[in-house]
Amino acid sequence: MLPRNRRVPRVLFKNLSKGRTIHGPHFSLRVHFGTEGQARFSVEVSKKVANKATKRNLLRRRAYSVFEKIDPKVLSCATVVIYCKSGSTGLGFQEISMEIKQLERDAEAFRRLKAEETRPQPKNTFEAQKQAYVDKKSKAFPEVDPM
């Protein structure tokens, strides 16, 4: 089981509506990247997926054990919730582990992509200098209309 400081408290569930959802065949991962703190994880298994509490708890424990092995630095500042879909009760630990790790890699790729979009693009210094020269020259020598 994950330690309490790595699980998602109820207060942070509100932030997940701003997050990104990544779908897999048996699980959906909803992730919201915050600004500070360590990665926090939660697993949701509804009664539609497994009627018996023992099966729901087995799925939850298996998913949490996968999260224990994931380095918290990989998804730092992230709030991650795994939603189990129907059909996930028949999976073994290896299959659950592979699918959750794939969803985690997709989330990290999305994070990198988003970081690149928000990074300011450097201007081409030659083009900027050329434009400044043209602007300066046009102000110094205004064009005269021939009559």
mmCIF file of N, CA and C in Angstrom:
data_model
loop_
_atom_site.group_PDB
_atom_site.id
_atom_site.type_symbol
_atom_site.label_atom_id
_atom_site.label_comp_id
_atom_site.label_asym_id
_atom_site.label_seq_id
_atom_site.Cartn_x
_atom_site.Cartn_y
_atom_site.Cartn_z
ATOM 1 N N MET A 1 0.848 -1.183 0.000
ATOM 2 C CA MET A 1 0.000 0.000 0.000
ATOM 3 C C MET A 1 0.892 1.244 0.000
ATOM 4 N N LEU A 2 0.423 2.252 -0.675
ATOM 5 C CA LEU A 2 1.177 3.512 -0.720
ATOM 6 C C LEU A 2 1.095 4.228 0.622
ATOM 7 N N PRO A 3 2.136 4.944 0.999
ATOM 8 C CA PRO A 3 2.033 5.769 2.201
ATOM 9 C C PRO A 3 1.006 6.887 1.994
ATOM 10 N N ARG A 4 0.460 7.353 3.070
ATOM 11 C CA ARG A 4 -0.613 8.347 3.014
ATOM 12 C C ARG A 4 -0.182 9.630 2.309
ATOM 13 N N ASN A 5 1.076 10.023 2.455
ATOM 14 C CA ASN A 5 1.518 11.278 1.835
ATOM 15 C C ASN A 5 1.666 11.167 0.325
ATOM 16 N N ARG A 6 1.551 9.943 -0.235
ATOM 17 C CA ARG A 6 1.608 9.785 -1.691
ATOM 18 C C ARG A 6 0.245 9.472 -2.292
ATOM 19 N N ARG A 7 -0.814 9.438 -1.444
ATOM 20 C CA ARG A 7 -2.165 9.219 -1.942
ATOM 21 C C ARG A 7 -2.865 10.558 -2.143
ATOM 22 N N VAL A 8 -3.900 10.559 -2.961
ATOM 23 C CA VAL A 8 -4.609 11.795 -3.302
ATOM 24 C C VAL A 8 -5.670 12.078 -2.239
ATOM 25 N N PRO A 9 -5.578 13.228 -1.550
ATOM 26 C CA PRO A 9 -6.649 13.583 -0.619
ATOM 27 C C PRO A 9 -7.873 14.102 -1.374
ATOM 28 N N ARG A 10 -9.000 14.131 -0.710
ATOM 29 C CA ARG A 10 -10.253 14.552 -1.350
ATOM 30 C C ARG A 10 -10.181 15.974 -1.900
ATOM 31 N N VAL A 11 -9.424 16.819 -1.254
ATOM 32 C CA VAL A 11 -9.332 18.220 -1.678
ATOM 33 C C VAL A 11 -8.760 18.342 -3.088
ATOM 34 N N LEU A 12 -7.814 17.484 -3.440
ATOM 35 C CA LEU A 12 -7.157 17.581 -4.743
ATOM 36 C C LEU A 12 -7.977 16.974 -5.883
ATOM 37 N N PHE A 13 -9.066 16.291 -5.586
ATOM 38 C CA PHE A 13 -9.889 15.719 -6.642
ATOM 39 C C PHE A 13 -10.546 16.819 -7.482
ATOM 40 N N LYS A 14 -10.730 18.004 -6.923
ATOM 41 C CA LYS A 14 -11.320 19.120 -7.668
ATOM 42 C C LYS A 14 -10.412 19.553 -8.817
ATOM 43 N N ASN A 15 -9.105 19.468 -8.607
ATOM 44 C CA ASN A 15 -8.145 19.889 -9.632
ATOM 45 C C ASN A 15 -8.120 18.956 -10.833
ATOM 46 N N LEU A 16 -8.600 17.743 -10.655
ATOM 47 C CA LEU A 16 -8.513 16.766 -11.740
ATOM 48 C C LEU A 16 -9.381 17.131 -12.932
ATOM 49 N N SER A 17 -10.401 17.961 -12.737
ATOM 50 C CA SER A 17 -11.232 18.365 -13.873
ATOM 51 C C SER A 17 -10.430 19.200 -14.868
ATOM 52 N N LYS A 18 -9.358 19.834 -14.401
ATOM 53 C CA LYS A 18 -8.492 20.625 -15.280
ATOM 54 C C LYS A 18 -7.436 19.759 -15.956
ATOM 55 N N GLY A 19 -7.349 18.511 -15.545
ATOM 56 C CA GLY A 19 -6.292 17.638 -16.021
ATOM 57 C C GLY A 19 -6.583 17.000 -17.363
ATOM 58 N N ARG A 20 -5.741 16.076 -17.706
ATOM 59 C CA ARG A 20 -5.792 15.373 -18.991
ATOM 60 C C ARG A 20 -6.140 13.912 -18.727
ATOM 61 N N THR A 21 -6.999 13.319 -19.564
ATOM 62 C CA THR A 21 -7.370 11.921 -19.437
ATOM 63 C C THR A 21 -6.723 11.124 -20.559
ATOM 64 N N ILE A 22 -6.113 10.017 -20.191
ATOM 65 C CA ILE A 22 -5.474 9.126 -21.151
ATOM 66 C C ILE A 22 -6.140 7.767 -20.999
ATOM 67 N N HIS A 23 -6.621 7.224 -22.099
ATOM 68 C CA HIS A 23 -7.384 5.982 -22.059
ATOM 69 C C HIS A 23 -6.549 4.805 -22.533
ATOM 70 N N GLY A 24 -6.744 3.696 -21.866
ATOM 71 C CA GLY A 24 -6.151 2.424 -22.254
ATOM 72 C C GLY A 24 -7.273 1.405 -22.382
ATOM 73 N N PRO A 25 -6.958 0.172 -22.760
ATOM 74 C CA PRO A 25 -8.015 -0.822 -22.932
ATOM 75 C C PRO A 25 -8.723 -1.202 -21.631
ATOM 76 N N HIS A 26 -8.002 -1.212 -20.486
ATOM 77 C CA HIS A 26 -8.614 -1.640 -19.230
ATOM 78 C C HIS A 26 -8.593 -0.571 -18.139
ATOM 79 N N PHE A 27 -7.852 0.519 -18.375
ATOM 80 C CA PHE A 27 -7.730 1.576 -17.376
ATOM 81 C C PHE A 27 -7.773 2.933 -18.071
ATOM 82 N N SER A 28 -8.237 3.927 -17.330
ATOM 83 C CA SER A 28 -8.124 5.318 -17.753
ATOM 84 C C SER A 28 -7.300 6.036 -16.701
ATOM 85 N N LEU A 29 -6.413 6.887 -17.151
ATOM 86 C CA LEU A 29 -5.559 7.636 -16.244
ATOM 87 C C LEU A 29 -5.901 9.103 -16.387
ATOM 88 N N ARG A 30 -6.210 9.746 -15.283
ATOM 89 C CA ARG A 30 -6.458 11.181 -15.290
ATOM 90 C C ARG A 30 -5.327 11.826 -14.503
ATOM 91 N N VAL A 31 -4.670 12.786 -15.123
ATOM 92 C CA VAL A 31 -3.498 13.403 -14.511
ATOM 93 C C VAL A 31 -3.626 14.916 -14.585
ATOM 94 N N HIS A 32 -3.234 15.561 -13.488
ATOM 95 C CA HIS A 32 -3.163 17.018 -13.436
ATOM 96 C C HIS A 32 -1.787 17.371 -12.910
ATOM 97 N N PHE A 33 -1.061 18.179 -13.672
ATOM 98 C CA PHE A 33 0.281 18.585 -13.271
ATOM 99 C C PHE A 33 0.188 19.905 -12.530
ATOM 100 N N GLY A 34 0.575 19.882 -11.255
ATOM 101 C CA GLY A 34 0.575 21.078 -10.430
ATOM 102 C C GLY A 34 1.916 21.785 -10.516
ATOM 103 N N THR A 35 2.149 22.651 -9.551
ATOM 104 C CA THR A 35 3.388 23.422 -9.566
ATOM 105 C C THR A 35 4.371 22.973 -8.501
ATOM 106 N N GLU A 36 3.892 22.335 -7.444
ATOM 107 C CA GLU A 36 4.801 21.924 -6.389
ATOM 108 C C GLU A 36 4.302 20.651 -5.731
ATOM 109 N N GLY A 37 5.178 20.020 -4.985
ATOM 110 C CA GLY A 37 4.817 18.799 -4.270
ATOM 111 C C GLY A 37 5.261 17.559 -5.020
ATOM 112 N N GLN A 38 5.014 16.418 -4.404
ATOM 113 C CA GLN A 38 5.403 15.158 -5.012
ATOM 114 C C GLN A 38 4.210 14.528 -5.708
ATOM 115 N N ALA A 39 4.473 13.489 -6.437
ATOM 116 C CA ALA A 39 3.412 12.794 -7.159
ATOM 117 C C ALA A 39 2.471 12.125 -6.168
ATOM 118 N N ARG A 40 1.172 12.213 -6.461
ATOM 119 C CA ARG A 40 0.149 11.587 -5.623
ATOM 120 C C ARG A 40 -0.700 10.700 -6.506
ATOM 121 N N PHE A 41 -1.077 9.530 -5.980
ATOM 122 C CA PHE A 41 -1.782 8.534 -6.766
ATOM 123 C C PHE A 41 -3.050 8.079 -6.061
ATOM 124 N N SER A 42 -4.028 7.670 -6.869
ATOM 125 C CA SER A 42 -5.251 7.083 -6.347
ATOM 126 C C SER A 42 -5.785 6.101 -7.377
ATOM 127 N N VAL A 43 -6.555 5.119 -6.894
ATOM 128 C CA VAL A 43 -7.158 4.121 -7.772
ATOM 129 C C VAL A 43 -8.637 4.062 -7.468
ATOM 130 N N GLU A 44 -9.460 4.156 -8.508
ATOM 131 C CA GLU A 44 -10.916 4.092 -8.373
ATOM 132 C C GLU A 44 -11.411 2.819 -9.038
ATOM 133 N N VAL A 45 -12.142 2.004 -8.285
ATOM 134 C CA VAL A 45 -12.753 0.791 -8.822
ATOM 135 C C VAL A 45 -14.219 0.823 -8.428
ATOM 136 N N SER A 46 -15.100 0.944 -9.400
ATOM 137 C CA SER A 46 -16.526 1.040 -9.088
ATOM 138 C C SER A 46 -17.156 -0.344 -8.978
ATOM 139 N N LYS A 47 -18.389 -0.377 -8.490
ATOM 140 C CA LYS A 47 -19.107 -1.642 -8.373
ATOM 141 C C LYS A 47 -19.488 -2.197 -9.741
ATOM 142 N N LYS A 48 -19.529 -1.344 -10.751
ATOM 143 C CA LYS A 48 -19.818 -1.824 -12.099
ATOM 144 C C LYS A 48 -18.682 -2.703 -12.626
ATOM 145 N N VAL A 49 -17.489 -2.432 -12.160
ATOM 146 C CA VAL A 49 -16.323 -3.196 -12.605
ATOM 147 C C VAL A 49 -16.278 -4.538 -11.882
ATOM 148 N N ALA A 50 -16.427 -4.518 -10.567
ATOM 149 C CA ALA A 50 -16.386 -5.744 -9.764
ATOM 150 C C ALA A 50 -17.424 -5.631 -8.657
ATOM 151 N N ASN A 51 -18.366 -6.571 -8.621
ATOM 152 C CA ASN A 51 -19.423 -6.531 -7.609
ATOM 153 C C ASN A 51 -18.892 -6.774 -6.202
ATOM 154 N N LYS A 52 -17.969 -7.690 -6.068
ATOM 155 C CA LYS A 52 -17.479 -8.062 -4.742
ATOM 156 C C LYS A 52 -16.351 -7.138 -4.303
ATOM 157 N N ALA A 53 -16.388 -6.763 -3.041
ATOM 158 C CA ALA A 53 -15.375 -5.864 -2.482
ATOM 159 C C ALA A 53 -13.997 -6.500 -2.516
ATOM 160 N N THR A 54 -13.929 -7.817 -2.388
ATOM 161 C CA THR A 54 -12.625 -8.470 -2.398
ATOM 162 C C THR A 54 -11.940 -8.312 -3.750
ATOM 163 N N LYS A 55 -12.720 -8.391 -4.828
ATOM 164 C CA LYS A 55 -12.138 -8.205 -6.168
ATOM 165 C C LYS A 55 -11.734 -6.754 -6.391
ATOM 166 N N ARG A 56 -12.564 -5.820 -5.911
ATOM 167 C CA ARG A 56 -12.219 -4.391 -6.047
ATOM 168 C C ARG A 56 -10.938 -4.086 -5.275
ATOM 169 N N ASN A 57 -10.833 -4.623 -4.064
ATOM 170 C CA ASN A 57 -9.642 -4.377 -3.251
ATOM 171 C C ASN A 57 -8.405 -5.039 -3.852
ATOM 172 N N LEU A 58 -8.566 -6.201 -4.464
ATOM 173 C CA LEU A 58 -7.444 -6.860 -5.118
ATOM 174 C C LEU A 58 -6.910 -6.004 -6.270
ATOM 175 N N LEU A 59 -7.817 -5.472 -7.087
ATOM 176 C CA LEU A 59 -7.400 -4.580 -8.184
ATOM 177 C C LEU A 59 -6.706 -3.336 -7.634
ATOM 178 N N ARG A 60 -7.271 -2.765 -6.600
ATOM 179 C CA ARG A 60 -6.708 -1.551 -6.004
ATOM 180 C C ARG A 60 -5.309 -1.827 -5.456
ATOM 181 N N ARG A 61 -5.145 -2.929 -4.743
ATOM 182 C CA ARG A 61 -3.830 -3.265 -4.171
ATOM 183 C C ARG A 61 -2.793 -3.519 -5.257
ATOM 184 N N ARG A 62 -3.201 -4.186 -6.311
ATOM 185 C CA ARG A 62 -2.255 -4.445 -7.411
ATOM 186 C C ARG A 62 -1.825 -3.140 -8.076
ATOM 187 N N ALA A 63 -2.773 -2.244 -8.298
ATOM 188 C CA ALA A 63 -2.434 -0.962 -8.929
ATOM 189 C C ALA A 63 -1.546 -0.124 -8.017
ATOM 190 N N TYR A 64 -1.838 -0.106 -6.725
ATOM 191 C CA TYR A 64 -1.001 0.643 -5.792
ATOM 192 C C TYR A 64 0.413 0.077 -5.738
ATOM 193 N N SER A 65 0.543 -1.241 -5.853
ATOM 194 C CA SER A 65 1.890 -1.821 -5.818
ATOM 195 C C SER A 65 2.689 -1.426 -7.063
ATOM 196 N N VAL A 66 2.005 -1.205 -8.182
ATOM 197 C CA VAL A 66 2.694 -0.701 -9.379
ATOM 198 C C VAL A 66 3.178 0.724 -9.123
ATOM 199 N N PHE A 67 2.338 1.545 -8.474
ATOM 200 C CA PHE A 67 2.715 2.927 -8.184
ATOM 201 C C PHE A 67 3.874 3.005 -7.195
ATOM 202 N N GLU A 68 3.984 2.028 -6.301
ATOM 203 C CA GLU A 68 5.098 2.025 -5.357
ATOM 204 C C GLU A 68 6.434 1.902 -6.077
ATOM 205 N N LYS A 69 6.438 1.176 -7.187
ATOM 206 C CA LYS A 69 7.675 0.950 -7.928
ATOM 207 C C LYS A 69 8.013 2.089 -8.884
ATOM 208 N N ILE A 70 7.038 2.951 -9.188
ATOM 209 C CA ILE A 70 7.292 4.087 -10.072
ATOM 210 C C ILE A 70 8.029 5.157 -9.277
ATOM 211 N N ASP A 71 9.081 5.685 -9.867
ATOM 212 C CA ASP A 71 9.860 6.738 -9.225
ATOM 213 C C ASP A 71 9.000 7.998 -9.123
ATOM 214 N N PRO A 72 8.828 8.574 -7.923
ATOM 215 C CA PRO A 72 7.990 9.764 -7.795
ATOM 216 C C PRO A 72 8.533 10.977 -8.532
ATOM 217 N N LYS A 73 9.820 10.957 -8.888
ATOM 218 C CA LYS A 73 10.397 12.083 -9.620
ATOM 219 C C LYS A 73 9.938 12.108 -11.069
ATOM 220 N N VAL A 74 9.526 10.935 -11.587
ATOM 221 C CA VAL A 74 9.098 10.867 -12.984
ATOM 222 C C VAL A 74 7.835 11.705 -13.189
ATOM 223 N N LEU A 75 6.884 11.557 -12.306
ATOM 224 C CA LEU A 75 5.642 12.335 -12.390
ATOM 225 C C LEU A 75 5.574 13.327 -11.236
ATOM 226 N N SER A 76 6.650 14.055 -11.000
ATOM 227 C CA SER A 76 6.656 14.996 -9.886
ATOM 228 C C SER A 76 5.612 16.080 -10.110
ATOM 229 N N CYS A 77 5.038 16.544 -9.029
ATOM 230 C CA CYS A 77 4.015 17.590 -9.035
ATOM 231 C C CYS A 77 2.734 17.142 -9.731
ATOM 232 N N ALA A 78 2.500 15.866 -9.838
ATOM 233 C CA ALA A 78 1.322 15.375 -10.554
ATOM 234 C C ALA A 78 0.347 14.726 -9.588
ATOM 235 N N THR A 79 -0.926 14.880 -9.902
ATOM 236 C CA THR A 79 -1.983 14.159 -9.216
ATOM 237 C C THR A 79 -2.530 13.160 -10.221
ATOM 238 N N VAL A 80 -2.441 11.877 -9.910
ATOM 239 C CA VAL A 80 -2.787 10.822 -10.853
ATOM 240 C C VAL A 80 -3.889 9.951 -10.252
ATOM 241 N N VAL A 81 -4.957 9.741 -11.027
ATOM 242 C CA VAL A 81 -6.017 8.826 -10.617
ATOM 243 C C VAL A 81 -6.223 7.812 -11.727
ATOM 244 N N ILE A 82 -6.219 6.543 -11.346
ATOM 245 C CA ILE A 82 -6.479 5.447 -12.276
ATOM 246 C C ILE A 82 -7.925 5.005 -12.083
ATOM 247 N N TYR A 83 -8.685 4.992 -13.165
ATOM 248 C CA TYR A 83 -10.051 4.478 -13.142
ATOM 249 C C TYR A 83 -10.042 3.123 -13.842
ATOM 250 N N CYS A 84 -10.504 2.083 -13.155
ATOM 251 C CA CYS A 84 -10.549 0.745 -13.728
ATOM 252 C C CYS A 84 -11.805 0.602 -14.576
ATOM 253 N N LYS A 85 -11.638 -0.007 -15.735
ATOM 254 C CA LYS A 85 -12.765 -0.271 -16.624
ATOM 255 C C LYS A 85 -13.196 -1.719 -16.461
ATOM 256 N N SER A 86 -14.392 -2.031 -16.955
ATOM 257 C CA SER A 86 -14.856 -3.404 -16.857
ATOM 258 C C SER A 86 -13.946 -4.296 -17.697
ATOM 259 N N GLY A 87 -13.705 -5.479 -17.231
ATOM 260 C CA GLY A 87 -12.783 -6.384 -17.892
ATOM 261 C C GLY A 87 -11.417 -6.384 -17.252
ATOM 262 N N SER A 88 -11.156 -5.448 -16.357
ATOM 263 C CA SER A 88 -9.840 -5.381 -15.721
ATOM 264 C C SER A 88 -9.724 -6.369 -14.562
ATOM 265 N N THR A 89 -10.841 -6.961 -14.118
ATOM 266 C CA THR A 89 -10.772 -7.894 -12.999
ATOM 267 C C THR A 89 -10.084 -9.192 -13.377
ATOM 268 N N GLY A 90 -10.115 -9.569 -14.635
ATOM 269 C CA GLY A 90 -9.495 -10.820 -15.061
ATOM 270 C C GLY A 90 -8.014 -10.714 -15.354
ATOM 271 N N LEU A 91 -7.440 -9.537 -15.208
ATOM 272 C CA LEU A 91 -6.027 -9.343 -15.534
ATOM 273 C C LEU A 91 -5.123 -9.794 -14.393
ATOM 274 N N GLY A 92 -3.956 -10.283 -14.760
ATOM 275 C CA GLY A 92 -2.943 -10.622 -13.769
ATOM 276 C C GLY A 92 -2.103 -9.398 -13.438
ATOM 277 N N PHE A 93 -1.212 -9.577 -12.474
ATOM 278 C CA PHE A 93 -0.405 -8.445 -12.029
ATOM 279 C C PHE A 93 0.493 -7.912 -13.139
ATOM 280 N N GLN A 94 1.102 -8.786 -13.926
ATOM 281 C CA GLN A 94 1.999 -8.348 -14.992
ATOM 282 C C GLN A 94 1.266 -7.512 -16.024
ATOM 283 N N GLU A 95 0.049 -7.925 -16.397
ATOM 284 C CA GLU A 95 -0.729 -7.172 -17.391
ATOM 285 C C GLU A 95 -1.136 -5.808 -16.850
ATOM 286 N N ILE A 96 -1.546 -5.783 -15.580
ATOM 287 C CA ILE A 96 -1.906 -4.504 -14.950
ATOM 288 C C ILE A 96 -0.689 -3.589 -14.910
ATOM 289 N N SER A 97 0.445 -4.142 -14.521
ATOM 290 C CA SER A 97 1.666 -3.361 -14.417
ATOM 291 C C SER A 97 2.073 -2.776 -15.774
ATOM 292 N N MET A 98 2.030 -3.592 -16.816
ATOM 293 C CA MET A 98 2.424 -3.113 -18.141
ATOM 294 C C MET A 98 1.507 -1.996 -18.627
ATOM 295 N N GLU A 99 0.199 -2.156 -18.428
ATOM 296 C CA GLU A 99 -0.733 -1.142 -18.929
ATOM 297 C C GLU A 99 -0.626 0.167 -18.155
ATOM 298 N N ILE A 100 -0.483 0.093 -16.837
ATOM 299 C CA ILE A 100 -0.355 1.320 -16.040
ATOM 300 C C ILE A 100 0.956 2.032 -16.372
ATOM 301 N N LYS A 101 2.025 1.282 -16.560
ATOM 302 C CA LYS A 101 3.305 1.912 -16.914
ATOM 303 C C LYS A 101 3.234 2.569 -18.289
ATOM 304 N N GLN A 102 2.497 1.967 -19.215
ATOM 305 C CA GLN A 102 2.321 2.584 -20.541
ATOM 306 C C GLN A 102 1.532 3.886 -20.427
ATOM 307 N N LEU A 103 0.476 3.891 -19.626
ATOM 308 C CA LEU A 103 -0.304 5.114 -19.414
ATOM 309 C C LEU A 103 0.548 6.184 -18.745
ATOM 310 N N GLU A 104 1.404 5.771 -17.822
ATOM 311 C CA GLU A 104 2.292 6.715 -17.140
ATOM 312 C C GLU A 104 3.286 7.327 -18.124
ATOM 313 N N ARG A 105 3.820 6.519 -19.048
ATOM 314 C CA ARG A 105 4.734 7.049 -20.066
ATOM 315 C C ARG A 105 4.015 8.031 -20.989
ATOM 316 N N ASP A 106 2.762 7.733 -21.341
ATOM 317 C CA ASP A 106 1.990 8.652 -22.177
ATOM 318 C C ASP A 106 1.751 9.976 -21.462
ATOM 319 N N ALA A 107 1.485 9.907 -20.165
ATOM 320 C CA ALA A 107 1.274 11.133 -19.388
ATOM 321 C C ALA A 107 2.546 11.963 -19.329
ATOM 322 N N GLU A 108 3.678 11.312 -19.156
ATOM 323 C CA GLU A 108 4.950 12.040 -19.109
ATOM 324 C C GLU A 108 5.275 12.656 -20.466
ATOM 325 N N ALA A 109 4.938 11.952 -21.547
ATOM 326 C CA ALA A 109 5.157 12.505 -22.887
ATOM 327 C C ALA A 109 4.271 13.734 -23.096
ATOM 328 N N PHE A 110 3.041 13.665 -22.620
ATOM 329 C CA PHE A 110 2.145 14.824 -22.726
ATOM 330 C C PHE A 110 2.702 15.999 -21.935
ATOM 331 N N ARG A 111 3.265 15.711 -20.772
ATOM 332 C CA ARG A 111 3.832 16.772 -19.947
ATOM 333 C C ARG A 111 4.994 17.461 -20.662
ATOM 334 N N ARG A 112 5.872 16.664 -21.277
ATOM 335 C CA ARG A 112 7.002 17.244 -22.010
ATOM 336 C C ARG A 112 6.520 18.076 -23.190
ATOM 337 N N LEU A 113 5.518 17.577 -23.896
ATOM 338 C CA LEU A 113 4.972 18.298 -25.041
ATOM 339 C C LEU A 113 4.385 19.631 -24.606
ATOM 340 N N LYS A 114 3.656 19.624 -23.510
ATOM 341 C CA LYS A 114 3.056 20.851 -23.005
ATOM 342 C C LYS A 114 4.131 21.843 -22.543
ATOM 343 N N ALA A 115 5.208 21.328 -21.949
ATOM 344 C CA ALA A 115 6.299 22.197 -21.501
ATOM 345 C C ALA A 115 6.988 22.859 -22.688
ATOM 346 N N GLU A 116 7.121 22.136 -23.792
ATOM 347 C CA GLU A 116 7.747 22.714 -24.982
ATOM 348 C C GLU A 116 6.871 23.791 -25.601
ATOM 349 N N GLU A 117 5.550 23.622 -25.536
ATOM 350 C CA GLU A 117 4.647 24.623 -26.103
ATOM 351 C C GLU A 117 4.702 25.921 -25.323
ATOM 352 N N THR A 118 4.848 25.838 -24.002
ATOM 353 C CA THR A 118 4.833 27.040 -23.176
ATOM 354 C C THR A 118 6.189 27.729 -23.121
ATOM 355 N N ARG A 119 7.253 27.051 -23.535
ATOM 356 C CA ARG A 119 8.582 27.645 -23.522
ATOM 357 C C ARG A 119 8.664 28.721 -24.603
ATOM 358 N N PRO A 120 9.156 29.924 -24.270
ATOM 359 C CA PRO A 120 9.263 30.964 -25.295
ATOM 360 C C PRO A 120 10.304 30.588 -26.342
ATOM 361 N N GLN A 121 9.941 30.820 -27.587
ATOM 362 C CA GLN A 121 10.845 30.496 -28.691
ATOM 363 C C GLN A 121 11.860 31.628 -28.854
ATOM 364 N N PRO A 122 13.136 31.300 -28.937
ATOM 365 C CA PRO A 122 14.142 32.347 -29.108
ATOM 366 C C PRO A 122 14.051 32.946 -30.511
ATOM 367 N N LYS A 123 14.231 34.255 -30.563
ATOM 368 C CA LYS A 123 14.199 34.936 -31.861
ATOM 369 C C LYS A 123 15.524 34.722 -32.573
ATOM 370 N N ASN A 124 15.447 34.716 -33.881
ATOM 371 C CA ASN A 124 16.651 34.645 -34.681
ATOM 372 C C ASN A 124 17.351 35.994 -34.542
ATOM 373 N N THR A 125 18.540 36.020 -33.997
ATOM 374 C CA THR A 125 19.208 37.289 -33.706
ATOM 375 C C THR A 125 19.548 38.049 -34.979
ATOM 376 N N PHE A 126 19.914 37.356 -36.058
ATOM 377 C CA PHE A 126 20.234 38.047 -37.291
ATOM 378 C C PHE A 126 19.003 38.751 -37.850
ATOM 379 N N GLU A 127 17.873 38.039 -37.874
ATOM 380 C CA GLU A 127 16.633 38.644 -38.380
ATOM 381 C C GLU A 127 16.206 39.821 -37.522
ATOM 382 N N ALA A 128 16.362 39.703 -36.192
ATOM 383 C CA ALA A 128 15.989 40.800 -35.300
ATOM 384 C C ALA A 128 16.883 42.012 -35.529
ATOM 385 N N GLN A 129 18.189 41.783 -35.711
ATOM 386 C CA GLN A 129 19.109 42.890 -35.961
ATOM 387 C C GLN A 129 18.821 43.544 -37.309
ATOM 388 N N LYS A 130 18.519 42.737 -38.310
ATOM 389 C CA LYS A 130 18.211 43.267 -39.639
ATOM 390 C C LYS A 130 16.961 44.144 -39.600
ATOM 391 N N GLN A 131 15.919 43.672 -38.896
ATOM 392 C CA GLN A 131 14.685 44.445 -38.789
ATOM 393 C C GLN A 131 14.920 45.746 -38.027
ATOM 394 N N ALA A 132 15.731 45.707 -36.984
ATOM 395 C CA ALA A 132 16.040 46.921 -36.220
ATOM 396 C C ALA A 132 16.800 47.913 -37.100
ATOM 397 N N TYR A 133 17.710 47.426 -37.932
ATOM 398 C CA TYR A 133 18.471 48.294 -38.824
ATOM 399 C C TYR A 133 17.543 48.952 -39.850
ATOM 400 N N VAL A 134 16.649 48.171 -40.427
ATOM 401 C CA VAL A 134 15.719 48.722 -41.423
ATOM 402 C C VAL A 134 14.813 49.762 -40.782
ATOM 403 N N ASP A 135 14.310 49.480 -39.564
ATOM 404 C CA ASP A 135 13.451 50.439 -38.869
ATOM 405 C C ASP A 135 14.209 51.724 -38.558
ATOM 406 N N LYS A 136 15.451 51.600 -38.124
ATOM 407 C CA LYS A 136 16.262 52.767 -37.789
ATOM 408 C C LYS A 136 16.564 53.591 -39.042
ATOM 409 N N LYS A 137 16.864 52.929 -40.144
ATOM 410 C CA LYS A 137 17.191 53.609 -41.385
ATOM 411 C C LYS A 137 15.973 54.343 -41.943
ATOM 412 N N SER A 138 14.809 53.725 -41.842
ATOM 413 C CA SER A 138 13.607 54.364 -42.386
ATOM 414 C C SER A 138 13.223 55.601 -41.579
ATOM 415 N N LYS A 139 13.532 55.613 -40.302
ATOM 416 C CA LYS A 139 13.226 56.795 -39.484
ATOM 417 C C LYS A 139 14.231 57.910 -39.749
ATOM 418 N N ALA A 140 15.488 57.557 -40.031
ATOM 419 C CA ALA A 140 16.531 58.550 -40.245
ATOM 420 C C ALA A 140 16.381 59.228 -41.604
ATOM 421 N N PHE A 141 15.976 58.471 -42.635
ATOM 422 C CA PHE A 141 15.834 59.020 -43.966
ATOM 423 C C PHE A 141 14.422 58.796 -44.473
ATOM 424 N N PRO A 142 13.511 59.689 -44.137
ATOM 425 C CA PRO A 142 12.145 59.488 -44.614
ATOM 426 C C PRO A 142 12.104 59.636 -46.139
ATOM 427 N N GLU A 143 11.216 58.841 -46.721
ATOM 428 C CA GLU A 143 11.082 58.905 -48.181
ATOM 429 C C GLU A 143 10.373 60.178 -48.589
ATOM 430 N N VAL A 144 10.863 60.772 -49.701
ATOM 431 C CA VAL A 144 10.288 61.989 -50.221
ATOM 432 C C VAL A 144 9.555 61.655 -51.501
ATOM 433 N N ASP A 145 8.331 62.114 -51.620
ATOM 434 C CA ASP A 145 7.564 61.862 -52.833
ATOM 435 C C ASP A 145 8.054 62.776 -53.959
ATOM 436 N N PRO A 146 8.422 62.202 -55.104
ATOM 437 C CA PRO A 146 8.800 63.051 -56.229
ATOM 438 C C PRO A 146 7.554 63.711 -56.825
ATOM 439 N N MET A 147 7.687 64.898 -57.289
ATOM 440 C CA MET A 147 6.553 65.606 -57.863
ATOM 441 C C MET A 147 6.485 65.475 -59.316
#
